[in-house]
mmCIF file with all atom_site columns, C-alpha atoms in Angstrom:
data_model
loop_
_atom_site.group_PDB
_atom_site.id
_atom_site.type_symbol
_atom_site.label_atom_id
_atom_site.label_alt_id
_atom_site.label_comp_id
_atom_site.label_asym_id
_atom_site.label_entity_id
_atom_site.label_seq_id
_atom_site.pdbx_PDB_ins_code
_atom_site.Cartn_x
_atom_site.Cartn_y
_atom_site.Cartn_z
_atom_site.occupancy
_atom_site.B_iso_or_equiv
_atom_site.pdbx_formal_charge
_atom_site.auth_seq_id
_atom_site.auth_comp_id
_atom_site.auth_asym_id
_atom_site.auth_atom_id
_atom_site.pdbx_PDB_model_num
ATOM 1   C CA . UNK A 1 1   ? -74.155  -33.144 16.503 1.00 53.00 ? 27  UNK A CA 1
ATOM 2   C CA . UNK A 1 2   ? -76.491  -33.111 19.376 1.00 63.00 ? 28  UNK A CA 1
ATOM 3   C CA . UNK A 1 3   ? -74.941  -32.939 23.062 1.00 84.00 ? 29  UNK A CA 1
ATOM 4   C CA . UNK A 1 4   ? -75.115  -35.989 24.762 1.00 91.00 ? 30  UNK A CA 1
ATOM 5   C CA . UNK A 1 5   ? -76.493  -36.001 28.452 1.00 94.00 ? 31  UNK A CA 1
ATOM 6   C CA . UNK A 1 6   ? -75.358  -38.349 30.891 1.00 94.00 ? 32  UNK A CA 1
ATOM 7   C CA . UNK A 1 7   ? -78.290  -40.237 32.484 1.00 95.00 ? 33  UNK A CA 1
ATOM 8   C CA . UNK A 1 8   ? -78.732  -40.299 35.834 1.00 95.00 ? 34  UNK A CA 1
ATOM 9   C CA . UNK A 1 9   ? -77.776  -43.739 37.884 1.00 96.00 ? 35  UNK A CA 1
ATOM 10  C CA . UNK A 1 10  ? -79.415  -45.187 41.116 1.00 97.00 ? 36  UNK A CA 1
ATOM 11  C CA . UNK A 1 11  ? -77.884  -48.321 42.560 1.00 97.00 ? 37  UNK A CA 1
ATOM 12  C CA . UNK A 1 12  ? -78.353  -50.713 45.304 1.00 96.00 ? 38  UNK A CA 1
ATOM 13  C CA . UNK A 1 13  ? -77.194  -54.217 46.045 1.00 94.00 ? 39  UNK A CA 1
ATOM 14  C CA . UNK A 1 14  ? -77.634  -57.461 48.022 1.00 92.00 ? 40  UNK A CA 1
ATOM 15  C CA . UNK A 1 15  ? -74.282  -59.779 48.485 1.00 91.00 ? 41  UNK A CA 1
ATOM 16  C CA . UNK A 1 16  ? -74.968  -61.332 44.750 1.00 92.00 ? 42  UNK A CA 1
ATOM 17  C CA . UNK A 1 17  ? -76.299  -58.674 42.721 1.00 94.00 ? 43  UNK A CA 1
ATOM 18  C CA . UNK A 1 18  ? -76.712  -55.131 42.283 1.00 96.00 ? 44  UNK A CA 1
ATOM 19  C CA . UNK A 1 19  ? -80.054  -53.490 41.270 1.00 96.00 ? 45  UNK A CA 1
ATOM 20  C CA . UNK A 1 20  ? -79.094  -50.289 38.321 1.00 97.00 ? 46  UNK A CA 1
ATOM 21  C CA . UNK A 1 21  ? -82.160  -47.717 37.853 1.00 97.00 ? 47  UNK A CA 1
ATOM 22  C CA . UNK A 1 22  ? -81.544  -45.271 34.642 1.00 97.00 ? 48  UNK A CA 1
ATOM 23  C CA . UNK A 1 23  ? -83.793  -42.942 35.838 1.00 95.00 ? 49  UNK A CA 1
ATOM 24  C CA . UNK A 1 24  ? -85.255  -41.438 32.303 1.00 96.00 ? 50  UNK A CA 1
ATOM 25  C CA . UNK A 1 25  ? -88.549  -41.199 31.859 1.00 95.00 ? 51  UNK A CA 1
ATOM 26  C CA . UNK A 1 26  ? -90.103  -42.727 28.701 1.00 95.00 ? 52  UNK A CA 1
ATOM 27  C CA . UNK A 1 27  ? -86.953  -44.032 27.211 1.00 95.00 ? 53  UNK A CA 1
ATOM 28  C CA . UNK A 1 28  ? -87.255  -44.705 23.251 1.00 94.00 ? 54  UNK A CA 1
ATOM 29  C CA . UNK A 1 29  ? -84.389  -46.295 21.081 1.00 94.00 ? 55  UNK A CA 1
ATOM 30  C CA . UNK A 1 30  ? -82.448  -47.816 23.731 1.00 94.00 ? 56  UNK A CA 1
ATOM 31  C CA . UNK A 1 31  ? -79.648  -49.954 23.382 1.00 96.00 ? 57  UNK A CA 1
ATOM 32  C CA . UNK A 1 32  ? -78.102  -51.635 26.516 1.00 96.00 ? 58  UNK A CA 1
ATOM 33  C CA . UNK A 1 33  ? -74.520  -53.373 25.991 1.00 96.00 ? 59  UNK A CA 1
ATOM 34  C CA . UNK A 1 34  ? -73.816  -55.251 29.456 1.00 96.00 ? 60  UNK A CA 1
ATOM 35  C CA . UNK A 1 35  ? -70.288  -56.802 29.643 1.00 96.00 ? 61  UNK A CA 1
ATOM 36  C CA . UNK A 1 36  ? -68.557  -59.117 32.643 1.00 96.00 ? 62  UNK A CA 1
ATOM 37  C CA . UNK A 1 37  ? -66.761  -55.273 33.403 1.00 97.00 ? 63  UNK A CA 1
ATOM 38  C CA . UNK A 1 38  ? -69.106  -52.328 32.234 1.00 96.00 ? 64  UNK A CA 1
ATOM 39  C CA . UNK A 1 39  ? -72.567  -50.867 31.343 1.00 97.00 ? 65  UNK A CA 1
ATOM 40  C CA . UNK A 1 40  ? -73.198  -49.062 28.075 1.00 97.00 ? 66  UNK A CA 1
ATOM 41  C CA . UNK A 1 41  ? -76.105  -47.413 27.302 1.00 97.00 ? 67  UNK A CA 1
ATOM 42  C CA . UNK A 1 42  ? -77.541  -45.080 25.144 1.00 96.00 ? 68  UNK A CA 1
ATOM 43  C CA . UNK A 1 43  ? -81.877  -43.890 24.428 1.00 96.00 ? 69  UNK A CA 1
ATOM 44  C CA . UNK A 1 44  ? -84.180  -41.341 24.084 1.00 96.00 ? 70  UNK A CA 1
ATOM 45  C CA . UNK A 1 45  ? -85.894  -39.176 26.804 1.00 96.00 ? 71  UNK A CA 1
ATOM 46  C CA . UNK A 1 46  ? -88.355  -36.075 25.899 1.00 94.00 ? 72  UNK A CA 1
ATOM 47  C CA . UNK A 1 47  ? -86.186  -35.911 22.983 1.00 93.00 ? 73  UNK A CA 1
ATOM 48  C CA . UNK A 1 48  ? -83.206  -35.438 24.730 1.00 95.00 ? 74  UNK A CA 1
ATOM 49  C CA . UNK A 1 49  ? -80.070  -38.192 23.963 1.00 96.00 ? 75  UNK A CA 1
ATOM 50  C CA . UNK A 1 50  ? -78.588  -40.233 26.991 1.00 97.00 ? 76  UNK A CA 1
ATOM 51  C CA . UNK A 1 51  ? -75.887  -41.995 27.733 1.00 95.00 ? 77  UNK A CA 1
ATOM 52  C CA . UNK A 1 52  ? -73.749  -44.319 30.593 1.00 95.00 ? 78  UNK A CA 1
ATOM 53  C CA . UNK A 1 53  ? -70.732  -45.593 29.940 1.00 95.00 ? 79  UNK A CA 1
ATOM 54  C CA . UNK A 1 54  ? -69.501  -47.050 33.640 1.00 96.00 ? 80  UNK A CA 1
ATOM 55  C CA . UNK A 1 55  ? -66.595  -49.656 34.285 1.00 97.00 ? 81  UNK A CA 1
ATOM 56  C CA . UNK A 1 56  ? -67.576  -51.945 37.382 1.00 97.00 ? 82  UNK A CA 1
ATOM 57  C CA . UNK A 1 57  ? -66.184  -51.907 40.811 1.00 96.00 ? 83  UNK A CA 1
ATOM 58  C CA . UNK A 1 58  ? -65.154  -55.719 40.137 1.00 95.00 ? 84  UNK A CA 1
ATOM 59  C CA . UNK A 1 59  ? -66.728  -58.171 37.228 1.00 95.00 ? 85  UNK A CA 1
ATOM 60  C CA . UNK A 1 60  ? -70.328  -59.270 36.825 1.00 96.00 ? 86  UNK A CA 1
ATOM 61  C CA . UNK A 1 61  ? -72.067  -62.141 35.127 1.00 95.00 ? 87  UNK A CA 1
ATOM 62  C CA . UNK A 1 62  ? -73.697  -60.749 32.558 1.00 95.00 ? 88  UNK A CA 1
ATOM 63  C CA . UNK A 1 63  ? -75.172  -63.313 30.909 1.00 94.00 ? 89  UNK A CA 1
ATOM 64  C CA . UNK A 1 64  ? -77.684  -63.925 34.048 1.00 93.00 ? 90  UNK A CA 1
ATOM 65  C CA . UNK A 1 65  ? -78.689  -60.450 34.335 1.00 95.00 ? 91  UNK A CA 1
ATOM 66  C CA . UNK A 1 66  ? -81.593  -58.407 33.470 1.00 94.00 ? 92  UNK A CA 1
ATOM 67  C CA . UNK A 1 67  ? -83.200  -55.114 32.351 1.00 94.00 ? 93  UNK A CA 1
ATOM 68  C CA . UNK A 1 68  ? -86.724  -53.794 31.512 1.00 94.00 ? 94  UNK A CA 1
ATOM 69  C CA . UNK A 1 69  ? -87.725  -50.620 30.147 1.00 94.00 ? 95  UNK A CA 1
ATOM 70  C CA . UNK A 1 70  ? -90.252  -49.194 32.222 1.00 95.00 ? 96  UNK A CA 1
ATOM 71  C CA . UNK A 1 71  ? -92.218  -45.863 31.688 1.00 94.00 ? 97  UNK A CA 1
ATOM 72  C CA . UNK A 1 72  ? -90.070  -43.653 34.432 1.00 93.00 ? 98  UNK A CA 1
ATOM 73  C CA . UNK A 1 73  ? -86.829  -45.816 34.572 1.00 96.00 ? 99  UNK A CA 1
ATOM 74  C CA . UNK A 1 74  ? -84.605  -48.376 33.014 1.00 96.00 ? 100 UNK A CA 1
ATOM 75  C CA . UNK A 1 75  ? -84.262  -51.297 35.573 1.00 96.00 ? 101 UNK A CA 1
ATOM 76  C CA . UNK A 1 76  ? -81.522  -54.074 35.972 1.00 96.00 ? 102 UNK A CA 1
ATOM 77  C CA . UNK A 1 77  ? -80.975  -56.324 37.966 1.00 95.00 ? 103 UNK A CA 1
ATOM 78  C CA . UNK A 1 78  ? -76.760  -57.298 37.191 1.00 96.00 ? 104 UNK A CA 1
ATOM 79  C CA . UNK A 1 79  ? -75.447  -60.678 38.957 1.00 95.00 ? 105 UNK A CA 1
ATOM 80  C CA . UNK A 1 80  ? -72.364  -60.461 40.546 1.00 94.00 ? 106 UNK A CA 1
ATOM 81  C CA . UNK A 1 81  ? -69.270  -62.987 39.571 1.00 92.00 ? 107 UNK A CA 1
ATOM 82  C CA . UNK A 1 82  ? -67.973  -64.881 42.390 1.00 81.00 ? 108 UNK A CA 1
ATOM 83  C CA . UNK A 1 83  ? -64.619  -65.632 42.591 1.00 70.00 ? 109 UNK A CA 1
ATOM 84  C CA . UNK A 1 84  ? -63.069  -68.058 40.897 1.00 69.00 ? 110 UNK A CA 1
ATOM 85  C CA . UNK A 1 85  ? -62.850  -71.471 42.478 1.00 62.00 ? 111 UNK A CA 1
ATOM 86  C CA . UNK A 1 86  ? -65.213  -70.250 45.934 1.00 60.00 ? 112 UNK A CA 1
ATOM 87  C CA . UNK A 1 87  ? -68.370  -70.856 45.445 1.00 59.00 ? 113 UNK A CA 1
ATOM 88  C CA . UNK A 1 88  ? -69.616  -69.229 48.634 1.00 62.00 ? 114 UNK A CA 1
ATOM 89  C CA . UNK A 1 89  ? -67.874  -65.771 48.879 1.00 66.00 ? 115 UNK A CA 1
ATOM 90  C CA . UNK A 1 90  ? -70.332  -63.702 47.723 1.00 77.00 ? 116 UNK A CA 1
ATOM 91  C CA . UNK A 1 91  ? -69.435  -59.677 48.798 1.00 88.00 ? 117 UNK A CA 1
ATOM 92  C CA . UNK A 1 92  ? -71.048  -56.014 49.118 1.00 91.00 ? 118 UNK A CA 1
ATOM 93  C CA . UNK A 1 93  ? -69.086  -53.960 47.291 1.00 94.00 ? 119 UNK A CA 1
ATOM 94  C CA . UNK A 1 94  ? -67.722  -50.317 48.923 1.00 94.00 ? 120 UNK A CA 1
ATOM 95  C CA . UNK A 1 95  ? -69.284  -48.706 45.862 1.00 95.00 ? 121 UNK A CA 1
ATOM 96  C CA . UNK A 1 96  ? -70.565  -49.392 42.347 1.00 96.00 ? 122 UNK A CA 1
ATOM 97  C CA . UNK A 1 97  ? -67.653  -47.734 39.889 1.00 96.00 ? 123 UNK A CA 1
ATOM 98  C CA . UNK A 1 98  ? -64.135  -48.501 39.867 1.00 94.00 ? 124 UNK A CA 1
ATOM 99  C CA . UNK A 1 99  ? -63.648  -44.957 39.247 1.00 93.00 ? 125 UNK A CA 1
ATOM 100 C CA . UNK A 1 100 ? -63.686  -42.967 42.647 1.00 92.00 ? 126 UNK A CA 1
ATOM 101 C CA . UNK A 1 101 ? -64.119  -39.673 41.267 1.00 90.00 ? 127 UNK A CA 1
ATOM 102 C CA . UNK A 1 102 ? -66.649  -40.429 38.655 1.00 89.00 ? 128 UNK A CA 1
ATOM 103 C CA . UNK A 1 103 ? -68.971  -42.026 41.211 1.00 90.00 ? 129 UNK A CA 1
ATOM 104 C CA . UNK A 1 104 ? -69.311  -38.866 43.065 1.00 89.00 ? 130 UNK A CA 1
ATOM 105 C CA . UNK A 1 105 ? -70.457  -37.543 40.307 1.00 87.00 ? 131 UNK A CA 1
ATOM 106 C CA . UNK A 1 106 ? -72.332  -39.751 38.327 1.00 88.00 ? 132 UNK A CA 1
ATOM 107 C CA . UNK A 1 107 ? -73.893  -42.394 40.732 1.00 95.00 ? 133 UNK A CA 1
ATOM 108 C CA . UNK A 1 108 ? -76.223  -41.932 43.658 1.00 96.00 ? 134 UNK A CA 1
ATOM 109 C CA . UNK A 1 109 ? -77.711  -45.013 45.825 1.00 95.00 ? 135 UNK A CA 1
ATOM 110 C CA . UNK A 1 110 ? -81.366  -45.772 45.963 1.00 94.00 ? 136 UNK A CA 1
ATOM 111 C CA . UNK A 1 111 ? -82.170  -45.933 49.399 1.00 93.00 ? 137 UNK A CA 1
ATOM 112 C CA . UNK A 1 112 ? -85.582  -47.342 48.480 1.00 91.00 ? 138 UNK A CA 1
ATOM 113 C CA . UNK A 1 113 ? -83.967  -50.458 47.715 1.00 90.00 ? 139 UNK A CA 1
ATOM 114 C CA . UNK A 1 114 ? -80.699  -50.022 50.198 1.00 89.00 ? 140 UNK A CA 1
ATOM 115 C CA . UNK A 1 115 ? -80.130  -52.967 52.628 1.00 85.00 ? 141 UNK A CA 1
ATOM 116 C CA . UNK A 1 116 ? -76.749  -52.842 55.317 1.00 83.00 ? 142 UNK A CA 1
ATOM 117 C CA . UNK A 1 117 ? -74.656  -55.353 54.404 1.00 82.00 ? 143 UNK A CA 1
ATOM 118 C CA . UNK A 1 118 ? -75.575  -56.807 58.615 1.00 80.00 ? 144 UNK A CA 1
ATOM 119 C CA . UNK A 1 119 ? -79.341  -56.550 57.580 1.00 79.00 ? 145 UNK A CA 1
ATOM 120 C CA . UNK A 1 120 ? -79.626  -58.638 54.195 1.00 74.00 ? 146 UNK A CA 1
ATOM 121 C CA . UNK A 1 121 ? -80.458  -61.863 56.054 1.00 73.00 ? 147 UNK A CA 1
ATOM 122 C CA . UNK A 1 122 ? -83.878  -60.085 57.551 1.00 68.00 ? 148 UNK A CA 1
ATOM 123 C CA . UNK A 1 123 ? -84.694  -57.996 53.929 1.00 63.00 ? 149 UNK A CA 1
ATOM 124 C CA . UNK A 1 124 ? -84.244  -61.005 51.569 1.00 63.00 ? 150 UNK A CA 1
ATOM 125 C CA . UNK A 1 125 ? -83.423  -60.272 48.030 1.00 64.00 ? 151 UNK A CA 1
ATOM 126 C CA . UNK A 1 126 ? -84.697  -57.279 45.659 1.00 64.00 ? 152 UNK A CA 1
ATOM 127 C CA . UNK A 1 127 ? -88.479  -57.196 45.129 1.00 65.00 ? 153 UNK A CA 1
ATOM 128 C CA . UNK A 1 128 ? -88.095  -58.195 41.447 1.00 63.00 ? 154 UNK A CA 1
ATOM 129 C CA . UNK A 1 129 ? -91.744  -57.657 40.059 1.00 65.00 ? 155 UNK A CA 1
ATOM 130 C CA . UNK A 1 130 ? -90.833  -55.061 37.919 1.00 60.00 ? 156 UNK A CA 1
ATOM 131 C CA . UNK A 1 131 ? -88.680  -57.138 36.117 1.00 59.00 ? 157 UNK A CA 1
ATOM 132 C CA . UNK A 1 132 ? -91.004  -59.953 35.351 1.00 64.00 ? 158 UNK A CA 1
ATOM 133 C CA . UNK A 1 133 ? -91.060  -60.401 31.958 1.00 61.00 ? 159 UNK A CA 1
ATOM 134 C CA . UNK A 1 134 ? -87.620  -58.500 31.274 1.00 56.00 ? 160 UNK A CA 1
ATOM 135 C CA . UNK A 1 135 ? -85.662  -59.035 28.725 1.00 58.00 ? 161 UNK A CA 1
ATOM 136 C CA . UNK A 1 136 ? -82.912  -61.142 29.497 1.00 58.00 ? 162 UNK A CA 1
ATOM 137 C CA . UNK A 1 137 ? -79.160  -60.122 29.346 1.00 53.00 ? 163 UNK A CA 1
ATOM 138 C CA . UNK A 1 138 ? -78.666  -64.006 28.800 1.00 46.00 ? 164 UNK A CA 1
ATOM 139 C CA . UNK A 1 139 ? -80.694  -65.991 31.091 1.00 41.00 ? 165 UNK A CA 1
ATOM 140 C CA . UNK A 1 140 ? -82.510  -66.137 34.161 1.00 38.00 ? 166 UNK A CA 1
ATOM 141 C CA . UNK A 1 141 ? -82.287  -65.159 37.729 1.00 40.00 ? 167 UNK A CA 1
ATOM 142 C CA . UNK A 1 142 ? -82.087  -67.589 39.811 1.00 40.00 ? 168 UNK A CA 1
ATOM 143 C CA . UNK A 1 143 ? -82.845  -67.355 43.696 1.00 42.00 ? 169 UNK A CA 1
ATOM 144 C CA . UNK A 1 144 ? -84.137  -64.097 43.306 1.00 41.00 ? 170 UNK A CA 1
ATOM 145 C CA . UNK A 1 145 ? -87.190  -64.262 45.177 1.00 42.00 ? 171 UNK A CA 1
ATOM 146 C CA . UNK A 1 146 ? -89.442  -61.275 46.447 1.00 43.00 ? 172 UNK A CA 1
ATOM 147 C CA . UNK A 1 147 ? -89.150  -59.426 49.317 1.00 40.00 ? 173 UNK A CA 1
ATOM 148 C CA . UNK A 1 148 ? -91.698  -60.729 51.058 1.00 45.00 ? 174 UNK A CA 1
ATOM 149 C CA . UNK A 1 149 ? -93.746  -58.734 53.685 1.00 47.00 ? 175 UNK A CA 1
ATOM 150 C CA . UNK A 1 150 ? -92.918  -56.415 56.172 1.00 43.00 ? 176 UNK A CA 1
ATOM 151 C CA . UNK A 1 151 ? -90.967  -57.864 59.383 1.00 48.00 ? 177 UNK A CA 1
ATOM 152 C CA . UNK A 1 152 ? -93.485  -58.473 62.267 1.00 49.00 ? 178 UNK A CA 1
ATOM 153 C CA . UNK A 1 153 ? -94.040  -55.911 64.423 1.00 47.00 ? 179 UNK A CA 1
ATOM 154 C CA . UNK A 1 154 ? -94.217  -53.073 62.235 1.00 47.00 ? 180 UNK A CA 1
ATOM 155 C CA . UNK A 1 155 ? -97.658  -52.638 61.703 1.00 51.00 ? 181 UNK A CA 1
ATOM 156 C CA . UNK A 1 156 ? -98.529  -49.216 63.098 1.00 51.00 ? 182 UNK A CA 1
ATOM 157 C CA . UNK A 1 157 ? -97.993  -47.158 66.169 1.00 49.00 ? 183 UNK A CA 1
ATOM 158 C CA . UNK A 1 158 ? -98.915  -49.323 69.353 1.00 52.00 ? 184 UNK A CA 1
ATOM 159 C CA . UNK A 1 159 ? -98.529  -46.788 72.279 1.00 53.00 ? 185 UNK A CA 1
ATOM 160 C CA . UNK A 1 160 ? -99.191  -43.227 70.595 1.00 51.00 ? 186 UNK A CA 1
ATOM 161 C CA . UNK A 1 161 ? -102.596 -41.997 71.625 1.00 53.00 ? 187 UNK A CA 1
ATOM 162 C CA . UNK A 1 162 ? -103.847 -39.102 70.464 1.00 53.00 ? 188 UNK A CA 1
ATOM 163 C CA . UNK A 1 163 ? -102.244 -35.743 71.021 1.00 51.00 ? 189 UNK A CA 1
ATOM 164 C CA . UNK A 1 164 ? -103.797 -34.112 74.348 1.00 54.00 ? 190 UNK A CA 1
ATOM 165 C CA . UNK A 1 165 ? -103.905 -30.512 74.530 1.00 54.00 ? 191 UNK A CA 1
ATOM 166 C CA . UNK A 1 166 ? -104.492 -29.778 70.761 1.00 52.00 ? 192 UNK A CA 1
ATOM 167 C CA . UNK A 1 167 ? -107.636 -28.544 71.271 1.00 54.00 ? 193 UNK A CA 1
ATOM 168 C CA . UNK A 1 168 ? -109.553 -26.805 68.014 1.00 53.00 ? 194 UNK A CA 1
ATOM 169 C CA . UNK A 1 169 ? -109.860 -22.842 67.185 1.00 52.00 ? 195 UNK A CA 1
ATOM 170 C CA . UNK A 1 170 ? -111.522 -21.134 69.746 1.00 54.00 ? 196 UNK A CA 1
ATOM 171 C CA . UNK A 1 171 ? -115.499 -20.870 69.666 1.00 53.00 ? 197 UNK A CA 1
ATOM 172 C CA . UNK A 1 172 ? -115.377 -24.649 68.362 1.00 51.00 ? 198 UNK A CA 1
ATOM 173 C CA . UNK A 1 173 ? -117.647 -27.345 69.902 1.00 51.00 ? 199 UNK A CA 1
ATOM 174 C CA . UNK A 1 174 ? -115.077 -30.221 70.088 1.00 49.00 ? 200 UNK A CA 1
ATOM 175 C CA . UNK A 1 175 ? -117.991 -32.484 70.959 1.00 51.00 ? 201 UNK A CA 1
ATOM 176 C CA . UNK A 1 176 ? -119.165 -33.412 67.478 1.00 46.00 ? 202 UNK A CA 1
ATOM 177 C CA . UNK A 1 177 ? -122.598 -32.712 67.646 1.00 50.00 ? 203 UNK A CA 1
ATOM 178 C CA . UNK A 1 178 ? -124.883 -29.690 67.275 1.00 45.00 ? 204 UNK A CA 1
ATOM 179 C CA . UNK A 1 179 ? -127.537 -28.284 66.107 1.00 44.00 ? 205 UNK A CA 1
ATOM 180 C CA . UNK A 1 180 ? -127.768 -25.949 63.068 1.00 44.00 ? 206 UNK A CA 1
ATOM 181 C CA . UNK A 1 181 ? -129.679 -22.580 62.981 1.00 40.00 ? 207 UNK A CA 1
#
């Protein structure tokens, strides 16, 4: 039998979902089994066989999540559950795994898509355009709009000039004209 690799994990999350990246390129054969408490999955990578088999920090709703195979990653997009009987708590998690130990080992967060729990308001939810299209783990996703633009203000460097006293290699004209010989 062929040795099984474990594929490698990227996570990050907003207060209602988490957003899973299987980061395999190319991924052939794949078969996803999401359940309210784990992930199992198994493809094909440059001919190599994956696998994840992960138990959740707490449950999920997996019949409004998720995934699409992409050509460098598997992305999903996993709602969480709320509570039973509060509608409103919705909660970032202190990691991804209930397993401690495994999560060291096996799970890594993508800071592309990371958002402090304080900051979600301004960052809005995951920029889902990759996942248009997905196939669906049993449903839509509602309220999960774009992320919008970048927060005003950030467009460039107001203030830096340019760097004085980096002149060029000596013997250069730093004037810009000149005539040639």
């Amino acid at each position: 039998m062929a040795k099984v690799n474990t594929a490698p994990i990227k996570w990050a999350q907003r207060s209602d979902s988490l957003y899973i990246t299987i980061a395999l390129q190319d991924v052939k054969e794949e078969s996803i089994d999401l359940s309210d408490s784990e992930l199992k999955f198994k493809g094909k990578s440059n001919d190599k066989e994956y696998e994840v088999n992960i138990e959740f920090f707490k449950s999920v709703d997996a019949k409004d999540s998720t995934y699409k195979v992409l050509p460098r990653s598997v992305q999903m997009c996993v709602m969480k559950n709320k509570p039973e009987g509060d509608d409103e708590t919705e909660e970032f998690w202190p990691r991804l795994l209930k397993d401690k130990a495994l999560e060291k080992n096996q799970v890594k967060i993508d800071w592309d898509r990371y958002v402090d729990e304080d900051e979600e308001e301004e960052a809005g939810g995951f920029d889902m355009s990759a996942l248009e299209g997905g196939m669906g783990m049993g449903g839509g996703m509602p309220g999960m709009g774009g992320m919008g633009g970048m927060p005003p203000g950030m467009g460039g460097m107001p203030g830096m000039g340019g760097m004085p006293g980096m002149g060029g290699m000596p013997g250069m004209d730093m004037d810009g004209g000149g005539k040639l010989k």
